[in-house]
Amino acid sequence: MPEPTVRAVPAVLAADYFQSYSVVGLLALIGVLFVAVAFGAGRLLRPVVPTPEKLLTYECGVDPVGEGWAHTQVRYYVYAFLYVIFAVDSIFLFPWATVFAAPGYGATTLVEMFVFLGFLAVGLLYAYKKGVLTWT
């Protein structure tokens, strides 16, 4: 059997490349079809009996009283935002620890982590100076 020419090798590599994406595309299509069939079956099988009680706004089993507009203090969102920042931090530490253990990466990853923690410390100091971390 003759060896492939130089021009045939990229064609083979491209075919393998697109074949792997075709599998992903096929799985995505099957997933979309599965969801569409489930929603369609639910629509066909459910009873449709609209009553005035079913059309009311439902909140925690209690009939709605007052206006639909509620004031929420911004500080709760700030706390949530700070939590997300530090949660992402902790997730970043695990891959860093595995790379830090690899030979030849110790000093570089240690410096990168201190730069990263420095940015976080500046953000935390800024939040502290703005009074965000005080619960009133």
XYZ file of C-alpha atoms in Angstrom:
136
model
C 0.000 0.000 0.000
C 1.507 3.342 -0.987
C 2.162 5.921 1.721
C -0.085 8.983 1.691
C 1.268 12.042 -0.001
C 1.888 15.289 1.814
C -1.422 16.707 0.544
C -3.425 13.709 1.780
C -2.276 14.016 5.410
C -4.043 17.368 6.098
C -7.222 15.980 4.528
C -7.115 12.988 6.880
C -6.459 15.256 9.876
C -9.317 17.544 8.861
C -11.663 14.579 8.515
C -10.762 13.368 12.021
C -11.152 16.903 13.359
C -14.627 17.413 11.902
C -15.698 13.879 12.836
C -15.139 14.650 16.513
C -17.252 17.801 16.180
C -19.955 15.894 14.332
C -20.325 13.622 17.359
C -20.748 16.665 19.605
C -23.256 18.153 17.172
C -25.202 14.900 17.019
C -25.377 14.708 20.819
C -26.531 18.327 20.991
C -29.234 17.618 18.407
C -30.406 14.557 20.354
C -30.532 16.649 23.526
C -32.604 19.374 21.847
C -34.954 16.776 20.374
C -35.328 15.087 23.772
C -36.308 18.387 25.414
C -38.697 19.263 22.556
C -40.408 15.866 22.761
C -40.732 16.165 26.549
C -42.300 19.633 26.305
C -44.583 18.524 23.478
C -45.752 15.459 25.406
C -46.384 17.610 28.457
C -48.470 20.031 26.422
C -50.511 17.221 24.886
C -51.080 15.283 28.116
C -51.802 18.050 30.618
C -55.359 19.097 31.444
C -56.292 22.639 30.445
C -58.902 23.957 32.863
C -58.305 27.683 33.438
C -60.108 29.071 36.475
C -59.873 32.536 38.055
C -57.963 31.060 41.007
C -55.358 29.513 38.712
C -54.805 32.857 37.003
C -53.923 34.635 40.287
C -50.330 35.399 41.110
C -49.057 32.694 43.448
C -46.346 33.334 45.986
C -45.447 30.850 48.719
C -49.037 29.669 49.128
C -50.257 33.098 50.209
C -52.581 35.318 48.224
C -50.784 38.446 47.036
C -51.453 41.563 49.102
C -50.386 45.064 48.123
C -48.328 46.122 45.162
C -46.026 43.912 43.154
C -43.136 46.306 43.609
C -40.857 45.617 46.574
C -37.794 47.572 47.623
C -34.642 45.555 48.129
C -31.541 47.035 49.641
C -28.480 46.996 47.451
C -26.166 45.833 50.218
C -27.515 42.286 49.979
C -26.409 42.172 46.353
C -23.004 43.490 47.361
C -22.625 40.672 49.901
C -23.654 38.160 47.258
C -21.153 39.677 44.838
C -18.353 39.462 47.409
C -19.285 35.849 48.106
C -19.109 34.998 44.409
C -15.699 36.643 44.141
C -14.272 34.599 47.008
C -15.975 31.398 45.846
C -14.335 31.791 42.450
C -11.108 32.384 44.335
C -11.273 29.120 46.140
C -12.063 27.298 42.902
C -8.978 28.892 41.334
C -6.765 27.666 44.180
C -7.242 23.947 43.435
C -5.782 23.899 39.905
C -3.070 26.278 41.065
C -2.095 23.832 43.807
C -1.776 20.971 41.328
C 0.393 23.012 38.969
C 2.466 24.271 41.896
C 3.331 20.664 42.751
C 4.600 19.970 39.219
C 8.371 20.182 38.806
C 9.666 23.407 37.279
C 6.563 25.516 37.950
C 7.006 26.300 41.644
C 8.446 29.831 41.604
C 6.389 31.059 38.649
C 3.075 29.852 40.011
C 3.914 31.150 43.477
C 4.521 34.646 42.092
C 1.330 34.467 40.016
C -0.670 33.433 43.075
C 0.696 36.308 45.136
C -0.235 38.739 42.346
C -3.728 37.221 42.257
C -4.095 37.411 46.033
C -2.811 40.996 45.909
C -5.620 41.974 43.548
C -8.102 40.308 45.878
C -6.650 42.076 48.890
C -6.955 45.434 47.121
C -10.597 44.653 46.290
C -11.318 43.628 49.876
C -9.607 46.747 51.214
C -11.666 48.881 48.826
C -14.875 47.203 50.017
C -13.830 47.753 53.637
C -13.034 51.450 53.057
C -16.410 51.958 51.347
C -18.147 50.458 54.390
C -19.594 47.556 52.466
C -18.517 44.989 55.051
C -20.392 46.624 57.951
C -23.804 45.130 58.673
C -26.216 47.863 59.777
